[in-house]
Coordinates of C-alpha atoms in Angstrom, one line a residue:
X1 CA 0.0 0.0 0.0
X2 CA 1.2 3.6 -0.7
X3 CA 2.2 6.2 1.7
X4 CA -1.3 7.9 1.5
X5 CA -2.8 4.7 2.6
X6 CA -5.5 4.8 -0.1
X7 CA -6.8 2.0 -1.7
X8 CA -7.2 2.3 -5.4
X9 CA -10.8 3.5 -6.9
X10 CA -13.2 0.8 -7.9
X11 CA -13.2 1.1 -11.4
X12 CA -17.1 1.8 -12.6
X13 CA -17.8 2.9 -16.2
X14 CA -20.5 2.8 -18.5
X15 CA -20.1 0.8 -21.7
X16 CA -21.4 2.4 -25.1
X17 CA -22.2 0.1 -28.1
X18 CA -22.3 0.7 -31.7
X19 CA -25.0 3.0 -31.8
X20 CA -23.9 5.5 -29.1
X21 CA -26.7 3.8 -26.4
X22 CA -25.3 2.5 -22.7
X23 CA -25.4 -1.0 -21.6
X24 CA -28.7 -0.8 -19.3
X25 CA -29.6 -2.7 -16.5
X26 CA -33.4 -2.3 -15.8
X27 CA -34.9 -2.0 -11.9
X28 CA -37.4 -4.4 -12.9
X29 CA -37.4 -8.2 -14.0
X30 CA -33.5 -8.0 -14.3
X31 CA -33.4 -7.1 -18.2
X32 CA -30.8 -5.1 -19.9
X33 CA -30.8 -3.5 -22.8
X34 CA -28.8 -0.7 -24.5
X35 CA -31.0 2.3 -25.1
X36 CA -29.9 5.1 -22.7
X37 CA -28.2 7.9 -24.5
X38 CA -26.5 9.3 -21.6
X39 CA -24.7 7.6 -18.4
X40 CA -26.6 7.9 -15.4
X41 CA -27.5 5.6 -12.2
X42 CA -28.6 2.7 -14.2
X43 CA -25.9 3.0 -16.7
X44 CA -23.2 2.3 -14.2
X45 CA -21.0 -0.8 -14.2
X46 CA -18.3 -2.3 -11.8
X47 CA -15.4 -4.2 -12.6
X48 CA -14.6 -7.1 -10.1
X49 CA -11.6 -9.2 -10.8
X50 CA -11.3 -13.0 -9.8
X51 CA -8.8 -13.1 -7.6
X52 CA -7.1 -16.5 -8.6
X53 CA -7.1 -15.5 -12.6
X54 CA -6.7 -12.1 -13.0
X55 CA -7.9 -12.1 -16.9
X56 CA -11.2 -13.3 -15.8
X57 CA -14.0 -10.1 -15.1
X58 CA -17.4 -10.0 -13.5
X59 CA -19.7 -6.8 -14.5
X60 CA -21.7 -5.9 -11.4
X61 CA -24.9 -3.7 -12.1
X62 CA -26.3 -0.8 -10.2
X63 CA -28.5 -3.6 -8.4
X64 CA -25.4 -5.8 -7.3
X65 CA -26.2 -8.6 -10.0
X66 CA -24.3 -10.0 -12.3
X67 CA -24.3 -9.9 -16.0
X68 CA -24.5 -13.5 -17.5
X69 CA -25.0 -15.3 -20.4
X70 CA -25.9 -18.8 -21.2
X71 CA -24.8 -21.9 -23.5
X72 CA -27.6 -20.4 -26.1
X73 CA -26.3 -16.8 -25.3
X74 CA -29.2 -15.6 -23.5
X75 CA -27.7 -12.3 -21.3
X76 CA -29.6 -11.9 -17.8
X77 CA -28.5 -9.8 -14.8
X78 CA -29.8 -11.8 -12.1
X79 CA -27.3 -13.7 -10.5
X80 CA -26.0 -12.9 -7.1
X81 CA -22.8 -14.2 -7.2
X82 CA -19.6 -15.2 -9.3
X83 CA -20.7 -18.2 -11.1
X84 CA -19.7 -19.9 -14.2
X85 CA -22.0 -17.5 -16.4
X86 CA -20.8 -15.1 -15.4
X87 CA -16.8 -15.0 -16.2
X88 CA -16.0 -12.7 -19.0
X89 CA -12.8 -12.1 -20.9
X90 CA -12.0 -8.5 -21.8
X91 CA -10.6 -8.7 -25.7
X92 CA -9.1 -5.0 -25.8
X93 CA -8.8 -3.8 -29.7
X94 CA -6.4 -0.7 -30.8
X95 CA -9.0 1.8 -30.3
X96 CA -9.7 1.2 -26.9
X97 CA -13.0 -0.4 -27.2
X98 CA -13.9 -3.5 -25.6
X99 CA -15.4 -6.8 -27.0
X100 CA -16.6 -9.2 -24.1
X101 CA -16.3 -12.8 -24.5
X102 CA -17.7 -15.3 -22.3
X103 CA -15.0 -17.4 -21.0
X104 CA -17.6 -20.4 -20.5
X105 CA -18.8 -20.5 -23.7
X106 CA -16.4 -18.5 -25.5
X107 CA -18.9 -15.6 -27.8
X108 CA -19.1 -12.6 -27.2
X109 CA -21.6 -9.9 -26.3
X110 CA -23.4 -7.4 -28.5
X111 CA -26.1 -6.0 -30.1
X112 CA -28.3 -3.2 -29.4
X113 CA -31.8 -1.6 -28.1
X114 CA -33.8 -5.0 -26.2
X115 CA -31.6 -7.2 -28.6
X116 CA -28.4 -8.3 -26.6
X117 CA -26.9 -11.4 -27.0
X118 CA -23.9 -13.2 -26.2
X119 CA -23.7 -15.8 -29.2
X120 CA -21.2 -14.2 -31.9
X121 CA -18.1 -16.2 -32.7
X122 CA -16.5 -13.2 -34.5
X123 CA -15.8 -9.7 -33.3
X124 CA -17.5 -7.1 -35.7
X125 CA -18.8 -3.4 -34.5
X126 CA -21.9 -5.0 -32.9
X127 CA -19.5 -6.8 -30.3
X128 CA -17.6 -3.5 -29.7
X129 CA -17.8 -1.4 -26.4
X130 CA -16.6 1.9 -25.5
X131 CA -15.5 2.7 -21.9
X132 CA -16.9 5.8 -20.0
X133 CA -15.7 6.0 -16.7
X134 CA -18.0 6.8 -14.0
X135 CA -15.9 7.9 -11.5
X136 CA -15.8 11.4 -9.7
X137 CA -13.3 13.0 -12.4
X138 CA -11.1 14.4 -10.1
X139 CA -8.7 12.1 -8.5
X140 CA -4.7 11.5 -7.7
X141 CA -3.0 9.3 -10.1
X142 CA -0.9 6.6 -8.8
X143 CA 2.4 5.3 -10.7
X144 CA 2.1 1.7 -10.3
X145 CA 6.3 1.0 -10.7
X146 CA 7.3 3.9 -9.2
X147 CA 5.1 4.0 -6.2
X148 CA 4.5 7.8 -6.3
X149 CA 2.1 10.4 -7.0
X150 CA 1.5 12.8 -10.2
X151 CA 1.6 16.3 -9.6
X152 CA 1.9 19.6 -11.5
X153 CA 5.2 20.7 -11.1
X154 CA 4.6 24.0 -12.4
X155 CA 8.4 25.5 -12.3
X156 CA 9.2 23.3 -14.8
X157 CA 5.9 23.2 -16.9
X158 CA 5.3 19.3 -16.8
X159 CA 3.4 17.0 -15.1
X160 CA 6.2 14.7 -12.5
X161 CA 5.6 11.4 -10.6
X162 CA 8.2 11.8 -7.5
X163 CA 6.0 12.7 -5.0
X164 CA 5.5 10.1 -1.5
X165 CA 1.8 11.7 -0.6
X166 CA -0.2 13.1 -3.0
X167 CA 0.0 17.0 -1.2
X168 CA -1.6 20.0 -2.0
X169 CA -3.9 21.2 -5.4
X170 CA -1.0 20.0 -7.3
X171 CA -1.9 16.4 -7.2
X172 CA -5.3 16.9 -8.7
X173 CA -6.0 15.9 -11.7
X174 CA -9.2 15.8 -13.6
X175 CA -10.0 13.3 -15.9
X176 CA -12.0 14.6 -18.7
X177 CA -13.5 12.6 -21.0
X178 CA -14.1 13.7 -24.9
X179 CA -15.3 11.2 -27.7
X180 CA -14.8 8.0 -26.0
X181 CA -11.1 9.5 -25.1
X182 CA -9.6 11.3 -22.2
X183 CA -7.3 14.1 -21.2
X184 CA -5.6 14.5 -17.9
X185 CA -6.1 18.4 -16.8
X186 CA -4.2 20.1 -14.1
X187 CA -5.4 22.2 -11.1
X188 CA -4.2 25.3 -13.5
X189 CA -6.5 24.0 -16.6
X190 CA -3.9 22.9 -19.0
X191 CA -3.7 19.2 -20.8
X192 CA -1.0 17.0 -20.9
X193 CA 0.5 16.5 -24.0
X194 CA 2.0 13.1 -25.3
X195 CA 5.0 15.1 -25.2
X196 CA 5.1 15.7 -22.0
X197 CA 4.4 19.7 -22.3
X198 CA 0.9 21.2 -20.7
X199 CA -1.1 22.7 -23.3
X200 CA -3.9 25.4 -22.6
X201 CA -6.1 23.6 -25.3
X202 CA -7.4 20.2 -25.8
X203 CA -6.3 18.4 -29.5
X204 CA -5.2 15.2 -30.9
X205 CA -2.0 14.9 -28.9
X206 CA -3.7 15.5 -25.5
X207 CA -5.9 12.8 -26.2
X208 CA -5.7 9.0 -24.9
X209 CA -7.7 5.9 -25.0
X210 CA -7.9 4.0 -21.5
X211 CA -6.7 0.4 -21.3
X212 CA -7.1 -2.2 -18.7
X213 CA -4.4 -4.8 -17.5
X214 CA -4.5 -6.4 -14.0
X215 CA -7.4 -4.0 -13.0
X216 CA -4.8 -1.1 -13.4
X217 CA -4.8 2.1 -16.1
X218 CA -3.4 2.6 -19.1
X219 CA -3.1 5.7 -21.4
X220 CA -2.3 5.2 -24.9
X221 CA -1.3 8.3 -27.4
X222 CA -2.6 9.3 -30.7
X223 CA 0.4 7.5 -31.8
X224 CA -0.5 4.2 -30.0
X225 CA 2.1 4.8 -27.5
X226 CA 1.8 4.6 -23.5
X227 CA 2.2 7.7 -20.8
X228 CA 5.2 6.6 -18.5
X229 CA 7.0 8.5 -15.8
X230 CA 10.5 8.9 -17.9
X231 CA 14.1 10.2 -16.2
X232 CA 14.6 11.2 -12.3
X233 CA 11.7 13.1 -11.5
X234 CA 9.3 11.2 -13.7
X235 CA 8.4 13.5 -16.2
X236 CA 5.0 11.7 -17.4
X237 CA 4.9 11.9 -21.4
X238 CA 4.5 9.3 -24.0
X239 CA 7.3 6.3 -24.1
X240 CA 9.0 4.6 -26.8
X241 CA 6.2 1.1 -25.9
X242 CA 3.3 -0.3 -27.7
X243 CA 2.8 -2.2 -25.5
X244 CA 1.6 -1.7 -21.4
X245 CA 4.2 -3.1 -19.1
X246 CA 4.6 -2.2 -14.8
X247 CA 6.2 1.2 -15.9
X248 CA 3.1 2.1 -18.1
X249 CA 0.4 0.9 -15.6
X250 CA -1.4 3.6 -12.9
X251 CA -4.0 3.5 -10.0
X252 CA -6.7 5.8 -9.7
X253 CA -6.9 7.2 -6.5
X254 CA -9.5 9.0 -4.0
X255 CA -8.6 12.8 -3.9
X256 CA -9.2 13.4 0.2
X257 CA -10.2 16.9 1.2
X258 CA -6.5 19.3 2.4
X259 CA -7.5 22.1 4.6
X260 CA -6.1 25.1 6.9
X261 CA -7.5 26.0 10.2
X262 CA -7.2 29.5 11.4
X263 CA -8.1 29.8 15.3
X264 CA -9.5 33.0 16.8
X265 CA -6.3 34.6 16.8
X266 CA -6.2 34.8 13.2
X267 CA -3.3 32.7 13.5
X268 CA -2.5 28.8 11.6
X269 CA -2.7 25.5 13.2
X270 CA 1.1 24.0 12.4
X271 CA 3.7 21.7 13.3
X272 CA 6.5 24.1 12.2
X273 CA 7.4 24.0 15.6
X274 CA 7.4 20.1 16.3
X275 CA 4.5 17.3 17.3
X276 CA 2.7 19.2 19.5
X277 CA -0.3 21.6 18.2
X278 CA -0.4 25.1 17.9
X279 CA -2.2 28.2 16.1
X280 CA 0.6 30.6 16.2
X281 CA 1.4 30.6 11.8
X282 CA 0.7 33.4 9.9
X283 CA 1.2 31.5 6.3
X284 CA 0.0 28.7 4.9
X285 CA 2.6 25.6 3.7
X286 CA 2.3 22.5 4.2
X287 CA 3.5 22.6 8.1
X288 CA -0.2 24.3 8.2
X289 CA -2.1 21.8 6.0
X290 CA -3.9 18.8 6.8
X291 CA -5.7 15.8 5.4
X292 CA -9.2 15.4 6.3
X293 CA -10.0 11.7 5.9
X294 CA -14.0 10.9 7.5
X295 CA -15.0 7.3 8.5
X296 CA -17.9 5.5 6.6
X297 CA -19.2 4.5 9.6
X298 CA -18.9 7.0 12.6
X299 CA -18.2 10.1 9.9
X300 CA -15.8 11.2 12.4
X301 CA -12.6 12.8 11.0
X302 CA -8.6 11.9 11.3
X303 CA -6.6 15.2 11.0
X304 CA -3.0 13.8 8.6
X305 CA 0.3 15.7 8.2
X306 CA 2.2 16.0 5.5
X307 CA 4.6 13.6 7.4
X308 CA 1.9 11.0 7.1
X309 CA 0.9 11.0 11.2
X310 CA -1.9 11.7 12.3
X311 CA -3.3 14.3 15.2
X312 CA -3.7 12.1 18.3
X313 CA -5.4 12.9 22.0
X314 CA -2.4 12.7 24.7
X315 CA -2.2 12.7 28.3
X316 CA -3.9 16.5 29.5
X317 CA -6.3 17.2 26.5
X318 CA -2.7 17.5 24.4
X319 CA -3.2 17.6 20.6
X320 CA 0.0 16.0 19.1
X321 CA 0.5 14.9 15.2
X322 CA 2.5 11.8 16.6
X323 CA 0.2 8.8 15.5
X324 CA 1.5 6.7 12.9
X325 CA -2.0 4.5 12.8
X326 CA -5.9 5.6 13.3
X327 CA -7.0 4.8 16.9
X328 CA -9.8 6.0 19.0
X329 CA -7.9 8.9 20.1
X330 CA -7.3 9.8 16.3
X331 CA -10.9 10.1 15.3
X332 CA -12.4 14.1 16.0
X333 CA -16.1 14.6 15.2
X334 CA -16.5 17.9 13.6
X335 CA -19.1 20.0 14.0
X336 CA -20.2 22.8 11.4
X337 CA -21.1 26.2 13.1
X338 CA -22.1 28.0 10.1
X339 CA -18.6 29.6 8.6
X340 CA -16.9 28.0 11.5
X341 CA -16.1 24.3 13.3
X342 CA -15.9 22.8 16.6
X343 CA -13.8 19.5 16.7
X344 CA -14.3 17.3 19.6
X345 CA -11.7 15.0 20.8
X346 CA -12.4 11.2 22.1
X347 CA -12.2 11.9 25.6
X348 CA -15.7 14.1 24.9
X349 CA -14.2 17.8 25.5
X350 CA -13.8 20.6 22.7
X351 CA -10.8 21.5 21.3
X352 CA -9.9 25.0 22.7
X353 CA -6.5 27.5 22.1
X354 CA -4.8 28.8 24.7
X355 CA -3.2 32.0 24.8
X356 CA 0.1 30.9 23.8
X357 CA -1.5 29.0 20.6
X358 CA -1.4 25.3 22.1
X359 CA -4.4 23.2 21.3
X360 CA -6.1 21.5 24.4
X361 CA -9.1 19.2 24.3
X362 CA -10.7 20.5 27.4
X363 CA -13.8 22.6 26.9
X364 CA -17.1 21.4 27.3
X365 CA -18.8 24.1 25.7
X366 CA -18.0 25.8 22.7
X367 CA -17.3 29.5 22.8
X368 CA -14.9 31.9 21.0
X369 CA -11.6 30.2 21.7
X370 CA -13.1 26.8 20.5
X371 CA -14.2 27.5 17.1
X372 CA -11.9 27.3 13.8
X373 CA -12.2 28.4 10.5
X374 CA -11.7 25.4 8.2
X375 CA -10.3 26.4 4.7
X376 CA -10.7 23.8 1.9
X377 CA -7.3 24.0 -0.6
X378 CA -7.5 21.1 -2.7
X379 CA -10.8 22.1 -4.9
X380 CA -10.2 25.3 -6.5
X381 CA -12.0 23.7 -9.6
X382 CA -15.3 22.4 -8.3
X383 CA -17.4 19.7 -9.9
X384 CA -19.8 18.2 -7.6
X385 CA -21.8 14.6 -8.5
X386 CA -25.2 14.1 -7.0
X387 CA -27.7 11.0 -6.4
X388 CA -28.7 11.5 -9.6
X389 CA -26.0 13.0 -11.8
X390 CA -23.2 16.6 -12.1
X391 CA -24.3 19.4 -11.7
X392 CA -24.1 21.6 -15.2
X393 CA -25.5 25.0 -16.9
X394 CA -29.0 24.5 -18.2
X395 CA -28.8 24.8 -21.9
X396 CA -31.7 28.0 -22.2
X397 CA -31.6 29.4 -19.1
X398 CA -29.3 31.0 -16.1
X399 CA -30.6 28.0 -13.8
X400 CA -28.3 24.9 -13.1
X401 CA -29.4 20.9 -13.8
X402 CA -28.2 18.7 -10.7
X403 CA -28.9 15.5 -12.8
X404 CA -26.8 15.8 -16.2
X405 CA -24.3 12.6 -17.2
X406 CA -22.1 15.4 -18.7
X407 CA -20.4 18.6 -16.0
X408 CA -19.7 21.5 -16.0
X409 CA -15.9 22.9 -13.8
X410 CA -16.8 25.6 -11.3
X411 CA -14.6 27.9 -9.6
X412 CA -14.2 27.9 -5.9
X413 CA -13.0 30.7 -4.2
X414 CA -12.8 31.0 -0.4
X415 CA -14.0 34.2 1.2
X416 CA -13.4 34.4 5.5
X417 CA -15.3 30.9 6.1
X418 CA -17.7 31.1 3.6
X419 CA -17.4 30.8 -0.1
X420 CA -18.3 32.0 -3.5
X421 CA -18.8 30.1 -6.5
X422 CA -18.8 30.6 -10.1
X423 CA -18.1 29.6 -13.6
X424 CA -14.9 29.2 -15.0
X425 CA -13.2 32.0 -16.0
X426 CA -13.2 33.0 -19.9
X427 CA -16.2 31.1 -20.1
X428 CA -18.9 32.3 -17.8
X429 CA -17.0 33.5 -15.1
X430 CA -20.2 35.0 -12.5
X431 CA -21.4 34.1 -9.4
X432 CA -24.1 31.1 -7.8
X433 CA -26.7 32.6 -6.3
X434 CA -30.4 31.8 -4.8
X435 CA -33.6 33.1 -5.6
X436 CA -36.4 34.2 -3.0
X437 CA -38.1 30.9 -4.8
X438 CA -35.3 29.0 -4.2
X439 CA -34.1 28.4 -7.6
X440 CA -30.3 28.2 -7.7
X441 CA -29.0 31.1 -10.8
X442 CA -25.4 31.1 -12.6
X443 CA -25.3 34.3 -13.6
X444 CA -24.4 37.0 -10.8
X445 CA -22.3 39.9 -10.4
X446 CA -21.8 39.8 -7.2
X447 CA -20.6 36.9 -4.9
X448 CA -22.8 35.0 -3.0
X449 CA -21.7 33.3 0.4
X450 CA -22.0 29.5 0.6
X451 CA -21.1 27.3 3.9
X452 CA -19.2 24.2 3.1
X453 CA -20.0 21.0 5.2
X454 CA -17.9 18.1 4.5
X455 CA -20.1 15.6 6.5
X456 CA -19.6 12.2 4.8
X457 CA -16.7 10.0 3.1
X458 CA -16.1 11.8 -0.1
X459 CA -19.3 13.8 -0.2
X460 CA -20.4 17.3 0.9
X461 CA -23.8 19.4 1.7
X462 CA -23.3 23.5 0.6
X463 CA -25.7 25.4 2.9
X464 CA -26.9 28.8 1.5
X465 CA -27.2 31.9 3.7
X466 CA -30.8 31.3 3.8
X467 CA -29.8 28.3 5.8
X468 CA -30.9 26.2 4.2
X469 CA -29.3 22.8 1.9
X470 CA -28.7 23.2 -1.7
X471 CA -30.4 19.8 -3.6
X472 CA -31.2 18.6 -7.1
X473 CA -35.0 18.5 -7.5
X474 CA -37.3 15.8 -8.7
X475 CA -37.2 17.3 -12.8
X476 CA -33.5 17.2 -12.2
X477 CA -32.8 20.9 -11.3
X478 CA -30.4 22.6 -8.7
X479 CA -32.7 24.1 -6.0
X480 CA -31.8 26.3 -2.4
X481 CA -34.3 25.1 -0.5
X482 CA -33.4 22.2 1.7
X483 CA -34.5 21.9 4.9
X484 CA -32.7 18.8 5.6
X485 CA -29.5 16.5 4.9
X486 CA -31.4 14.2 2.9
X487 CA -29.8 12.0 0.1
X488 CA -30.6 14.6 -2.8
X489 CA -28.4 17.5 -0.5
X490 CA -25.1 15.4 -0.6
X491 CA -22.7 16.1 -2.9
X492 CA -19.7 14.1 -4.2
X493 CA -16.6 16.6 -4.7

């Protein structure tokens, strides 16, 4: 396992036939088809591997079942489990697309609209599948060989994999997917180039078709050759290989939230000046920044340096970044006081500073000296994934779609513990704001405060100054109205 401790993303995508419709799998009777013409909930597929032969794939639906086919190639997606039906082999062509061959029965899977079957003993276009990831686009991206993380390295104008822990908005890259290909865009919106340079427009050479070996990535050039990280720092650009070997293979990994906190003293929590706590910085580095990683199950937070260790309780309410391992005494629950936080340590007392800076976990009530401003770093481009798709522009009007397969990049900007959001600049570069109907608009000219509340595992809930949730609305559109945390108010970031 990596420094950062992550394990790699499932790897979920929708797969698009012939005709430009997505392998479906239907709530009811267990039928699939491939009508959609856009990838949303249904659309969604995940890759599991077998763990003895590695070549061997089972496509999990939305529902957990299995897609399967039969001696007379009959495709179902009932089964609950990894049975002989349901062992696929993936038989990657040069453009990237997929045909899927039953390993039992050995034909492979096509068609299109209600007509799927899995009875071909040749490959033509009606076998063919393109890959659409369905993964939150932003992510770190792990060198498999190397064991370290891409990041901008902006000094030198290239993207380098010789980092230990993916730090800062550096190691951010977004994943954006154009005609069945991808580009790799960094936190300053420019592409990579097969050449290794960063480009401030999309073309043929920042362009690459995704291939699968061993359940890890591969990007392959308009020239059919593979990103690698080349010479000391791992400058990644396109190698002299056709074909994917360890050096050309990468892991997709969960981007975790990087914060500051500023204490009442308008001073940083650091560890510039060793293990133990204290708000006495007036810049931000990475001494002053910390990784936010929330628990599935009790949604309380671990606080993670730079150095790796985490921020543990010690003897006296002490607040030391010392832990090498998550404990009881690592986990803080957080709670969100409009532009501000409270963090409450395991032995049940609030985290308070003293005079002299030092952080102490001994208040039981929460007053000046106990709440923090919490700065996110790590999202300056925002694109946020709800239950039931990205948020995006509405084509006709100035009013935002929560439900679209396609997103749009927004622009987050921090403003004293609230923040402002807007389009990307050059394109449509004004402000979110909310209506006294509660409709959410794109189009103002003056910034709008928004409350940040990272409350769950990779998703968020933005609170308006009305007080109330932003969520996407039954007909799919983005509304300021929400009076509670309800599935339809979380956002994945």
């Amino acid at each position: 396992m990596p420094a950062n401790g992550n394990r790699p993303l499932k790897l979920q995508f929708g797969l698009i036939n012939h005709d430009s419709r997505y392998l479906t799998a239907e709530s009811f009777g267990f039928k699939v088809n491939a009508s959609a013409p856009s990838l949303k909930k249904k659309q969604i597929w995940t890759l599991e591997q077998d763990s003895q032969e590695t070549q061997v794939v089972f496509l999990r639906s939305h529902l957990g079942r299995y897609l399967a086919s039969d001696k007379d190639g009959k495709v179902t997606c009932e089964a609950d489990g990894h049975n002989s039906d349901c062992r696929f082999l993936i038989v990657a062509q040069s453009d990237g697309r997929w045909a899927l061959q039953s390993e039992q029965h050995l034909r492979f899977f096509g068609g299109s609209r209600d007509y799927l079957s899995c009875f071909a003993q040749i490959i033509t276009d009606a076998e063919l599948w393109a890959v659409h990831l369905a993964l939150h686009p932003q992510a770190n991206l792990l060198s498999v060989a190397r064991k370290r993380y891409a990041h901008l390295s902006a000094d030198d104008g290239e993207i380098a994999v010789d980092m230990n822990i993916p730090w800062g908005v550096a190691a951010l890259l977004t994943l954006v997917y154009l005609d069945g290909k991808y580009c790799l865009k960094t936190c300053d919106s420019r592409f990579l180039s097969n050449d290794g340079k960063l480009l401030t427009q999309s073309g043929r050479a920042t362009a690459y078709t995704l291939e699968l070996k061993c359940g890890k990535l591969a990007f392959k050039d308009c020239e059919g050759k593979y990103l690698s990280p080349i010479g000391p720092t791992g400058t990644l650009r396109s190698g002299r290989c056709s074909k994917p070997g360890k050096d050309e293979l990468f892991d997709l990994e969960e981007s975790h939230p990087q914060v500051v906190l500023m204490a009442a003293n308008g001073r940083y929590v650091s560890l510039r000046q060793g293990v133990s706590l204290a708000a006495n910085q007036e810049d931000e580095t990475d001494m002053e920044t910390f990784q936010m990683e929330i628990d599935k199950e009790t949604r309380k937070c671990t606080f993670r340096s730079s150095q790796g260790n985490y921020w543990a309780l010690v003897a006296h309410g002490g607040i030391q970044s010392s832990a090498t391992e998550v404990s009881a005494n690592t986990m803080f629950a957080v709670e969100w006081l409009d532009h501000k936080v409270a963090l409450k340590a395991n032995n049940g007392k609030y985290i308070c500073i003293k005079k002299n800076g030092q952080l102490l976990a001994v208040s039981d009530s929460i007053g000046e000296d106990e709440q923090l401003t919490l700065k996110l770093i790590n999202r300056p481009m925002l694109i946020l994934r709800g239950e039931n798709g990205f948020i995006c522009h509405h084509k006709n009007s100035n009013a935002l779609d929560a439900s679209r397969s396609v997103y749009d990049i927004f622009t987050l900007q921090f403003s004293n513990g609230a923040y402002n959001i807007k389009g990307q600049a050059g394109v449509d570069g004004r402000f979110w704001y909310v209506t006294s109907t509660g409709l959410v608009c794109s189009d103002g000219e003056a910034p709008e405060d928004f409350s940040l509340e990272l409350l769950e595992h990779g998703r968020l809930a933005i609170r308006c100054k009305n007080g109330k949730y932003l969520r996407g609305d039954q007909g799919g559109t983005l509304k300021g109205d929400g009076h509670s945390l309800s599935s339809s108010a979380l956002w994945e970031y």
